[in-house]
Amino acid sequence: MQWVKEHPDVMKETAEFVRSFESVPDPIVAVAEQAESPEAKIAWVLLGSCLSQEIPLSLLQKVLQALFQKFPAERLWTFPLPTEVEVIETVRSAKKTFAWPVEESVPGIFWSVGNFVRRRTPLTGWASSTEYKGILRDLGEIFFMGKSAYRPKAIWATSRLFSPAPRGLGLARQNIPGDIVPVPFAFELRSWIGLVGMGKDIGYADMDEPRKRKLNLSICKALSPRDPRMVAHAFQFFDVPMPGGESFSRHLRDLFTQENYR
């Protein structure tokens, strides 16, 4: 991409941001790793990935942690299942006053993931021997995981299952010829594209979604050729304050103001 070649300083700064999160745990994986069995870890990654909608990642981690504490590990799929009231009360206690549109659907999602586990057990065998497109198709059986041609939640789930720790569970996979590893769509990249001025230069606003996803993938590969999924992982934290107290998005805004990039 010509823009990337013309702005090596921006790409270098952003690549450094991406690398800085290589050892930062994914919040959903961090909760799932508390389970002892690989089966439970996979199941809780699937649940967390499915719940990731219209809620800040840090708050989602609190909700998932509260559910794990109330219904730990295998309680996600073993009988007796928790009631709708029990699940809703646990969610509300964790999220406090945050208005979460998905809240009322959480019991259905919880039960649906449990049903998926019971049908697909052992999950370790399913995950290791099924080609990626098969995994994405199978995950469409879970309520709220998505059924369209492009399934961002399901793709995120695969990234969390197979990426190395602590970004993922680091599950081993069989070598399946022709298998294609999907890269999650880093939604925060949209903010980055607008912030660095790329959007106006390339007509981003007028692109359809497939072209935006293709652009997303090319940027991820440019920022982290070794593992483009690491870019999506890092950009989850784009607006989260860094140890110095400033988010990377704010840092970029300040940098561009000083150097008059825009």
PDB file of C-alpha atoms in Angstrom:
ATOM      1  CA  MET A   1       0.000   0.000   0.000  1.00  0.00           C
ATOM      2  CA  GLN A   2       1.411   3.361  -1.046  1.00  0.00           C
ATOM      3  CA  TRP A   3       0.277   5.184   2.094  1.00  0.00           C
ATOM      4  CA  VAL A   4       2.197   2.724   4.289  1.00  0.00           C
ATOM      5  CA  LYS A   5       5.372   3.324   2.286  1.00  0.00           C
ATOM      6  CA  GLU A   6       4.956   7.096   2.514  1.00  0.00           C
ATOM      7  CA  HIS A   7       4.497   7.137   6.315  1.00  0.00           C
ATOM      8  CA  PRO A   8       7.205   4.871   7.790  1.00  0.00           C
ATOM      9  CA  ASP A   9       7.328   6.900  11.000  1.00  0.00           C
ATOM     10  CA  VAL A  10       3.633   6.316  11.729  1.00  0.00           C
ATOM     11  CA  MET A  11       3.947   2.627  10.936  1.00  0.00           C
ATOM     12  CA  LYS A  12       7.041   2.292  13.127  1.00  0.00           C
ATOM     13  CA  GLU A  13       5.308   3.989  16.052  1.00  0.00           C
ATOM     14  CA  THR A  14       2.243   1.791  15.675  1.00  0.00           C
ATOM     15  CA  ALA A  15       4.273  -1.406  15.244  1.00  0.00           C
ATOM     16  CA  GLU A  16       6.037  -0.628  18.523  1.00  0.00           C
ATOM     17  CA  PHE A  17       2.635  -0.231  20.182  1.00  0.00           C
ATOM     18  CA  VAL A  18       1.586  -3.624  18.809  1.00  0.00           C
ATOM     19  CA  ARG A  19       4.762  -5.327  20.053  1.00  0.00           C
ATOM     20  CA  SER A  20       4.308  -3.829  23.506  1.00  0.00           C
ATOM     21  CA  PHE A  21       1.124  -5.893  23.920  1.00  0.00           C
ATOM     22  CA  GLU A  22       2.626  -9.204  22.841  1.00  0.00           C
ATOM     23  CA  SER A  23       2.860 -10.360  26.454  1.00  0.00           C
ATOM     24  CA  VAL A  24      -0.333  -8.689  27.683  1.00  0.00           C
ATOM     25  CA  PRO A  25      -3.028 -11.314  28.384  1.00  0.00           C
ATOM     26  CA  ASP A  26      -6.246 -11.229  26.430  1.00  0.00           C
ATOM     27  CA  PRO A  27      -8.917 -10.433  29.083  1.00  0.00           C
ATOM     28  CA  ILE A  28     -11.193 -13.272  27.985  1.00  0.00           C
ATOM     29  CA  VAL A  29      -8.345 -15.777  27.878  1.00  0.00           C
ATOM     30  CA  ALA A  30      -7.219 -14.610  31.327  1.00  0.00           C
ATOM     31  CA  VAL A  31     -10.550 -15.700  32.797  1.00  0.00           C
ATOM     32  CA  ALA A  32     -10.670 -18.963  30.848  1.00  0.00           C
ATOM     33  CA  GLU A  33      -7.158 -19.902  31.989  1.00  0.00           C
ATOM     34  CA  GLN A  34      -8.444 -20.162  35.572  1.00  0.00           C
ATOM     35  CA  ALA A  35     -10.134 -23.435  34.634  1.00  0.00           C
ATOM     36  CA  GLU A  36      -8.078 -26.575  35.105  1.00  0.00           C
ATOM     37  CA  SER A  37      -9.224 -28.670  32.152  1.00  0.00           C
ATOM     38  CA  PRO A  38      -8.552 -27.774  28.500  1.00  0.00           C
ATOM     39  CA  GLU A  39     -12.227 -28.495  27.801  1.00  0.00           C
ATOM     40  CA  ALA A  40     -13.360 -25.812  30.254  1.00  0.00           C
ATOM     41  CA  LYS A  41     -10.783 -23.314  29.015  1.00  0.00           C
ATOM     42  CA  ILE A  42     -12.041 -23.670  25.454  1.00  0.00           C
ATOM     43  CA  ALA A  43     -15.662 -23.415  26.559  1.00  0.00           C
ATOM     44  CA  TRP A  44     -15.083 -20.198  28.497  1.00  0.00           C
ATOM     45  CA  VAL A  45     -13.169 -18.645  25.610  1.00  0.00           C
ATOM     46  CA  LEU A  46     -16.177 -19.371  23.406  1.00  0.00           C
ATOM     47  CA  LEU A  47     -18.540 -17.817  25.943  1.00  0.00           C
ATOM     48  CA  GLY A  48     -16.429 -14.695  26.384  1.00  0.00           C
ATOM     49  CA  SER A  49     -16.002 -14.237  22.643  1.00  0.00           C
ATOM     50  CA  CYS A  50     -19.739 -14.542  22.148  1.00  0.00           C
ATOM     51  CA  LEU A  51     -20.489 -11.950  24.861  1.00  0.00           C
ATOM     52  CA  SER A  52     -18.057  -9.408  23.385  1.00  0.00           C
ATOM     53  CA  GLN A  53     -20.554  -6.922  21.979  1.00  0.00           C
ATOM     54  CA  GLU A  54     -21.432  -3.339  22.954  1.00  0.00           C
ATOM     55  CA  ILE A  55     -19.421  -3.488  26.182  1.00  0.00           C
ATOM     56  CA  PRO A  56     -15.910  -2.258  27.077  1.00  0.00           C
ATOM     57  CA  LEU A  57     -13.409  -5.092  27.182  1.00  0.00           C
ATOM     58  CA  SER A  58     -12.427  -4.365  30.778  1.00  0.00           C
ATOM     59  CA  LEU A  59     -16.063  -4.522  31.893  1.00  0.00           C
ATOM     60  CA  LEU A  60     -16.647  -7.669  29.873  1.00  0.00           C
ATOM     61  CA  GLN A  61     -13.785  -9.266  31.783  1.00  0.00           C
ATOM     62  CA  LYS A  62     -15.509  -8.375  35.070  1.00  0.00           C
ATOM     63  CA  VAL A  63     -18.777  -9.882  33.866  1.00  0.00           C
ATOM     64  CA  LEU A  64     -17.066 -13.046  32.636  1.00  0.00           C
ATOM     65  CA  GLN A  65     -15.088 -13.332  35.867  1.00  0.00           C
ATOM     66  CA  ALA A  66     -18.264 -12.983  37.926  1.00  0.00           C
ATOM     67  CA  LEU A  67     -19.943 -15.723  35.882  1.00  0.00           C
ATOM     68  CA  PHE A  68     -16.895 -17.965  36.277  1.00  0.00           C
ATOM     69  CA  GLN A  69     -16.845 -17.479  40.033  1.00  0.00           C
ATOM     70  CA  LYS A  70     -20.559 -18.191  40.326  1.00  0.00           C
ATOM     71  CA  PHE A  71     -20.636 -21.114  37.875  1.00  0.00           C
ATOM     72  CA  PRO A  72     -16.992 -22.275  37.616  1.00  0.00           C
ATOM     73  CA  ALA A  73     -15.482 -24.375  34.844  1.00  0.00           C
ATOM     74  CA  GLU A  74     -17.722 -27.338  33.943  1.00  0.00           C
ATOM     75  CA  ARG A  75     -20.810 -25.661  35.445  1.00  0.00           C
ATOM     76  CA  LEU A  76     -21.057 -23.937  32.072  1.00  0.00           C
ATOM     77  CA  TRP A  77     -22.377 -27.144  30.502  1.00  0.00           C
ATOM     78  CA  THR A  78     -23.180 -29.658  33.255  1.00  0.00           C
ATOM     79  CA  PHE A  79     -26.607 -30.160  34.786  1.00  0.00           C
ATOM     80  CA  PRO A  80     -28.338 -28.681  36.677  1.00  0.00           C
ATOM     81  CA  LEU A  81     -27.913 -25.530  34.617  1.00  0.00           C
ATOM     82  CA  PRO A  82     -28.202 -22.130  36.302  1.00  0.00           C
ATOM     83  CA  THR A  83     -31.532 -20.386  35.959  1.00  0.00           C
ATOM     84  CA  GLU A  84     -32.141 -17.250  33.939  1.00  0.00           C
ATOM     85  CA  VAL A  85     -32.546 -15.238  37.146  1.00  0.00           C
ATOM     86  CA  GLU A  86     -29.231 -16.491  38.547  1.00  0.00           C
ATOM     87  CA  VAL A  87     -27.319 -15.561  35.404  1.00  0.00           C
ATOM     88  CA  ILE A  88     -28.941 -12.134  35.052  1.00  0.00           C
ATOM     89  CA  GLU A  89     -28.335 -11.276  38.711  1.00  0.00           C
ATOM     90  CA  THR A  90     -24.667 -12.232  38.390  1.00  0.00           C
ATOM     91  CA  VAL A  91     -24.258 -10.093  35.285  1.00  0.00           C
ATOM     92  CA  ARG A  92     -25.995  -7.081  36.802  1.00  0.00           C
ATOM     93  CA  SER A  93     -23.908  -7.271  39.956  1.00  0.00           C
ATOM     94  CA  ALA A  94     -20.718  -7.229  37.895  1.00  0.00           C
ATOM     95  CA  LYS A  95     -21.582  -4.561  35.335  1.00  0.00           C
ATOM     96  CA  LYS A  96     -23.199  -2.195  37.874  1.00  0.00           C
ATOM     97  CA  THR A  97     -25.020   0.653  36.135  1.00  0.00           C
ATOM     98  CA  PHE A  98     -23.595   0.166  32.644  1.00  0.00           C
ATOM     99  CA  ALA A  99     -26.420  -0.087  30.090  1.00  0.00           C
ATOM    100  CA  TRP A 100     -25.630  -3.252  28.147  1.00  0.00           C
ATOM    101  CA  PRO A 101     -28.131  -4.161  25.386  1.00  0.00           C
ATOM    102  CA  VAL A 102     -26.916  -7.780  25.379  1.00  0.00           C
ATOM    103  CA  GLU A 103     -27.672  -8.264  29.068  1.00  0.00           C
ATOM    104  CA  GLU A 104     -31.046 -10.004  28.656  1.00  0.00           C
ATOM    105  CA  SER A 105     -29.541 -12.429  26.124  1.00  0.00           C
ATOM    106  CA  VAL A 106     -26.720 -13.644  28.386  1.00  0.00           C
ATOM    107  CA  PRO A 107     -28.661 -16.620  29.843  1.00  0.00           C
ATOM    108  CA  GLY A 108     -29.496 -17.836  26.335  1.00  0.00           C
ATOM    109  CA  ILE A 109     -25.870 -17.429  25.278  1.00  0.00           C
ATOM    110  CA  PHE A 110     -24.681 -19.258  28.397  1.00  0.00           C
ATOM    111  CA  TRP A 111     -27.017 -22.208  27.768  1.00  0.00           C
ATOM    112  CA  SER A 112     -26.214 -22.266  24.048  1.00  0.00           C
ATOM    113  CA  VAL A 113     -22.468 -22.496  24.670  1.00  0.00           C
ATOM    114  CA  GLY A 114     -23.124 -25.283  27.161  1.00  0.00           C
ATOM    115  CA  ASN A 115     -25.200 -27.160  24.602  1.00  0.00           C
ATOM    116  CA  PHE A 116     -22.422 -26.719  22.038  1.00  0.00           C
ATOM    117  CA  VAL A 117     -19.895 -28.226  24.461  1.00  0.00           C
ATOM    118  CA  ARG A 118     -22.105 -31.226  25.176  1.00  0.00           C
ATOM    119  CA  ARG A 119     -22.577 -31.855  21.438  1.00  0.00           C
ATOM    120  CA  ARG A 120     -18.949 -31.304  20.403  1.00  0.00           C
ATOM    121  CA  THR A 121     -17.067 -32.880  23.270  1.00  0.00           C
ATOM    122  CA  PRO A 122     -14.163 -33.401  23.434  1.00  0.00           C
ATOM    123  CA  LEU A 123     -13.541 -29.833  22.364  1.00  0.00           C
ATOM    124  CA  THR A 124      -9.788 -30.395  22.208  1.00  0.00           C
ATOM    125  CA  GLY A 125     -10.235 -32.964  19.452  1.00  0.00           C
ATOM    126  CA  TRP A 126     -12.733 -30.781  17.612  1.00  0.00           C
ATOM    127  CA  ALA A 127     -10.428 -27.744  17.739  1.00  0.00           C
ATOM    128  CA  SER A 128      -7.278 -29.598  16.733  1.00  0.00           C
ATOM    129  CA  SER A 129      -8.620 -31.625  13.813  1.00  0.00           C
ATOM    130  CA  THR A 130     -11.263 -29.391  12.197  1.00  0.00           C
ATOM    131  CA  GLU A 131     -10.223 -27.009   9.425  1.00  0.00           C
ATOM    132  CA  TYR A 132     -10.741 -23.346  10.184  1.00  0.00           C
ATOM    133  CA  LYS A 133     -13.720 -22.874   7.888  1.00  0.00           C
ATOM    134  CA  GLY A 134     -15.333 -25.861   9.574  1.00  0.00           C
ATOM    135  CA  ILE A 135     -14.727 -24.360  13.008  1.00  0.00           C
ATOM    136  CA  LEU A 136     -16.259 -21.060  11.922  1.00  0.00           C
ATOM    137  CA  ARG A 137     -19.262 -22.901  10.485  1.00  0.00           C
ATOM    138  CA  ASP A 138     -19.711 -24.978  13.654  1.00  0.00           C
ATOM    139  CA  LEU A 139     -19.510 -21.925  15.908  1.00  0.00           C
ATOM    140  CA  GLY A 140     -22.541 -20.540  14.084  1.00  0.00           C
ATOM    141  CA  GLU A 141     -24.565 -23.062  16.123  1.00  0.00           C
ATOM    142  CA  ILE A 142     -24.019 -20.901  19.212  1.00  0.00           C
ATOM    143  CA  PHE A 143     -26.615 -18.222  19.937  1.00  0.00           C
ATOM    144  CA  PHE A 144     -25.221 -14.715  19.316  1.00  0.00           C
ATOM    145  CA  MET A 145     -22.002 -16.007  17.706  1.00  0.00           C
ATOM    146  CA  GLY A 146     -23.257 -14.853  14.297  1.00  0.00           C
ATOM    147  CA  LYS A 147     -24.525 -16.605  11.201  1.00  0.00           C
ATOM    148  CA  SER A 148     -23.574 -14.227   8.382  1.00  0.00           C
ATOM    149  CA  ALA A 149     -20.888 -14.973   5.802  1.00  0.00           C
ATOM    150  CA  TYR A 150     -18.398 -12.970   7.876  1.00  0.00           C
ATOM    151  CA  ARG A 151     -18.405 -13.875  11.579  1.00  0.00           C
ATOM    152  CA  PRO A 152     -16.110 -11.566  13.559  1.00  0.00           C
ATOM    153  CA  LYS A 153     -16.918 -13.161  16.937  1.00  0.00           C
ATOM    154  CA  ALA A 154     -16.154 -16.638  15.653  1.00  0.00           C
ATOM    155  CA  ILE A 155     -12.905 -15.442  14.086  1.00  0.00           C
ATOM    156  CA  TRP A 156     -11.944 -13.782  17.369  1.00  0.00           C
ATOM    157  CA  ALA A 157     -12.709 -17.055  19.159  1.00  0.00           C
ATOM    158  CA  THR A 158     -10.319 -18.982  16.902  1.00  0.00           C
ATOM    159  CA  SER A 159      -7.627 -16.374  17.485  1.00  0.00           C
ATOM    160  CA  ARG A 160      -8.016 -16.758  21.238  1.00  0.00           C
ATOM    161  CA  LEU A 161      -7.954 -20.542  20.984  1.00  0.00           C
ATOM    162  CA  PHE A 162      -4.821 -20.877  18.853  1.00  0.00           C
ATOM    163  CA  SER A 163      -2.698 -17.788  19.510  1.00  0.00           C
ATOM    164  CA  PRO A 164       0.213 -18.378  21.893  1.00  0.00           C
ATOM    165  CA  ALA A 165      -0.172 -17.573  25.567  1.00  0.00           C
ATOM    166  CA  PRO A 166      -1.046 -15.147  27.030  1.00  0.00           C
ATOM    167  CA  ARG A 167      -2.926 -13.844  23.974  1.00  0.00           C
ATOM    168  CA  GLY A 168      -4.571 -17.229  23.525  1.00  0.00           C
ATOM    169  CA  LEU A 169      -4.742 -20.772  24.834  1.00  0.00           C
ATOM    170  CA  GLY A 170      -2.021 -21.894  22.443  1.00  0.00           C
ATOM    171  CA  LEU A 171      -3.926 -25.013  21.382  1.00  0.00           C
ATOM    172  CA  ALA A 172      -2.062 -27.316  19.019  1.00  0.00           C
ATOM    173  CA  ARG A 173      -3.552 -28.009  15.592  1.00  0.00           C
ATOM    174  CA  GLN A 174      -3.058 -30.708  13.030  1.00  0.00           C
ATOM    175  CA  ASN A 175      -1.500 -29.594   9.771  1.00  0.00           C
ATOM    176  CA  ILE A 176      -4.406 -29.448   7.308  1.00  0.00           C
ATOM    177  CA  PRO A 177      -3.302 -28.697   3.723  1.00  0.00           C
ATOM    178  CA  GLY A 178      -4.887 -25.573   2.283  1.00  0.00           C
ATOM    179  CA  ASP A 179      -6.235 -24.441   5.645  1.00  0.00           C
ATOM    180  CA  ILE A 180      -6.517 -20.657   5.929  1.00  0.00           C
ATOM    181  CA  VAL A 181      -5.904 -18.896   9.261  1.00  0.00           C
ATOM    182  CA  PRO A 182      -8.372 -16.000   9.647  1.00  0.00           C
ATOM    183  CA  VAL A 183      -7.253 -12.714  11.185  1.00  0.00           C
ATOM    184  CA  PRO A 184      -9.767 -10.932  13.456  1.00  0.00           C
ATOM    185  CA  PHE A 185     -11.107  -7.624  12.231  1.00  0.00           C
ATOM    186  CA  ALA A 186      -9.531  -5.039  14.530  1.00  0.00           C
ATOM    187  CA  PHE A 187     -12.445  -2.623  14.828  1.00  0.00           C
ATOM    188  CA  GLU A 188     -10.280  -0.061  16.609  1.00  0.00           C
ATOM    189  CA  LEU A 189      -8.185   0.125  13.450  1.00  0.00           C
ATOM    190  CA  ARG A 190     -11.008   2.250  12.040  1.00  0.00           C
ATOM    191  CA  SER A 191     -10.179   4.884  14.655  1.00  0.00           C
ATOM    192  CA  TRP A 192      -6.483   4.593  13.868  1.00  0.00           C
ATOM    193  CA  ILE A 193      -7.137   4.959  10.122  1.00  0.00           C
ATOM    194  CA  GLY A 194      -9.066   8.164  10.736  1.00  0.00           C
ATOM    195  CA  LEU A 195      -6.586   9.457  13.286  1.00  0.00           C
ATOM    196  CA  VAL A 196      -3.473   9.114  11.130  1.00  0.00           C
ATOM    197  CA  GLY A 197      -5.144  10.664   8.094  1.00  0.00           C
ATOM    198  CA  MET A 198      -5.176   7.526   5.990  1.00  0.00           C
ATOM    199  CA  GLY A 199      -8.958   7.439   5.729  1.00  0.00           C
ATOM    200  CA  LYS A 200      -9.251  10.679   3.807  1.00  0.00           C
ATOM    201  CA  ASP A 201      -6.343   9.841   1.537  1.00  0.00           C
ATOM    202  CA  ILE A 202      -7.688   6.449   0.444  1.00  0.00           C
ATOM    203  CA  GLY A 203     -11.436   7.176   0.512  1.00  0.00           C
ATOM    204  CA  TYR A 204     -12.072   4.834   3.431  1.00  0.00           C
ATOM    205  CA  ALA A 205     -15.559   6.188   4.154  1.00  0.00           C
ATOM    206  CA  ASP A 206     -16.773   5.121   0.706  1.00  0.00           C
ATOM    207  CA  MET A 207     -15.432   1.559   0.901  1.00  0.00           C
ATOM    208  CA  ASP A 208     -17.788  -1.376   1.362  1.00  0.00           C
ATOM    209  CA  GLU A 209     -17.214  -3.767   4.266  1.00  0.00           C
ATOM    210  CA  PRO A 210     -15.316  -6.447   2.282  1.00  0.00           C
ATOM    211  CA  ARG A 211     -12.827  -3.818   1.067  1.00  0.00           C
ATOM    212  CA  LYS A 212     -12.453  -2.487   4.604  1.00  0.00           C
ATOM    213  CA  ARG A 213     -11.731  -5.999   5.873  1.00  0.00           C
ATOM    214  CA  LYS A 214      -9.172  -6.509   3.118  1.00  0.00           C
ATOM    215  CA  LEU A 215      -7.512  -3.229   4.072  1.00  0.00           C
ATOM    216  CA  ASN A 216      -7.585  -4.273   7.725  1.00  0.00           C
ATOM    217  CA  LEU A 217      -5.748  -7.480   6.854  1.00  0.00           C
ATOM    218  CA  SER A 218      -3.090  -5.678   4.796  1.00  0.00           C
ATOM    219  CA  ILE A 219      -2.420  -3.267   7.674  1.00  0.00           C
ATOM    220  CA  CYS A 220      -2.194  -6.136  10.164  1.00  0.00           C
ATOM    221  CA  LYS A 221       0.328  -7.917   7.937  1.00  0.00           C
ATOM    222  CA  ALA A 222       2.358  -4.722   7.523  1.00  0.00           C
ATOM    223  CA  LEU A 223       2.465  -4.064  11.279  1.00  0.00           C
ATOM    224  CA  SER A 224       3.188  -7.660  12.302  1.00  0.00           C
ATOM    225  CA  PRO A 225       4.258  -9.900   9.407  1.00  0.00           C
ATOM    226  CA  ARG A 226       5.102 -12.782  11.743  1.00  0.00           C
ATOM    227  CA  ASP A 227       1.627 -12.952  13.290  1.00  0.00           C
ATOM    228  CA  PRO A 228      -1.024 -10.478  12.043  1.00  0.00           C
ATOM    229  CA  ARG A 229      -3.402 -11.664  14.772  1.00  0.00           C
ATOM    230  CA  MET A 230      -1.169  -9.870  17.269  1.00  0.00           C
ATOM    231  CA  VAL A 231      -2.253  -6.542  15.737  1.00  0.00           C
ATOM    232  CA  ALA A 232      -5.917  -7.273  16.398  1.00  0.00           C
ATOM    233  CA  HIS A 233      -5.034  -8.270  19.963  1.00  0.00           C
ATOM    234  CA  ALA A 234      -3.103  -5.050  20.604  1.00  0.00           C
ATOM    235  CA  PHE A 235      -5.747  -2.800  19.097  1.00  0.00           C
ATOM    236  CA  GLN A 236      -8.273  -4.020  21.653  1.00  0.00           C
ATOM    237  CA  PHE A 237      -6.307  -1.717  23.982  1.00  0.00           C
ATOM    238  CA  PHE A 238      -6.119   1.254  21.579  1.00  0.00           C
ATOM    239  CA  ASP A 239      -8.103   3.564  23.865  1.00  0.00           C
ATOM    240  CA  VAL A 240      -7.038   1.976  27.162  1.00  0.00           C
ATOM    241  CA  PRO A 241      -4.585   4.016  29.291  1.00  0.00           C
ATOM    242  CA  MET A 242      -1.032   2.677  29.099  1.00  0.00           C
ATOM    243  CA  PRO A 243       1.230   2.361  32.167  1.00  0.00           C
ATOM    244  CA  GLY A 244       2.243   5.988  31.676  1.00  0.00           C
ATOM    245  CA  GLY A 245      -1.382   7.014  32.075  1.00  0.00           C
ATOM    246  CA  GLU A 246      -2.011   7.913  28.433  1.00  0.00           C
ATOM    247  CA  SER A 247      -3.749   5.804  25.797  1.00  0.00           C
ATOM    248  CA  PHE A 248      -2.012   5.138  22.509  1.00  0.00           C
ATOM    249  CA  SER A 249      -4.804   6.956  20.675  1.00  0.00           C
ATOM    250  CA  ARG A 250      -4.182  10.063  22.789  1.00  0.00           C
ATOM    251  CA  HIS A 251      -0.454   9.717  22.269  1.00  0.00           C
ATOM    252  CA  LEU A 252      -0.956   9.703  18.504  1.00  0.00           C
ATOM    253  CA  ARG A 253      -3.262  12.719  18.642  1.00  0.00           C
ATOM    254  CA  ASP A 254      -0.648  14.660  20.572  1.00  0.00           C
ATOM    255  CA  LEU A 255       2.106  13.533  18.220  1.00  0.00           C
ATOM    256  CA  PHE A 256       0.222  14.578  15.093  1.00  0.00           C
ATOM    257  CA  THR A 257      -0.704  17.917  16.615  1.00  0.00           C
ATOM    258  CA  GLN A 258       2.952  18.624  17.384  1.00  0.00           C
ATOM    259  CA  GLU A 259       4.256  17.536  13.988  1.00  0.00           C
ATOM    260  CA  ASN A 260       1.303  18.839  11.970  1.00  0.00           C
ATOM    261  CA  TYR A 261       0.634  15.537  10.230  1.00  0.00           C
ATOM    262  CA  ARG A 262      -2.925  16.529   9.454  1.00  0.00           C
TER     263      ARG A 262
END
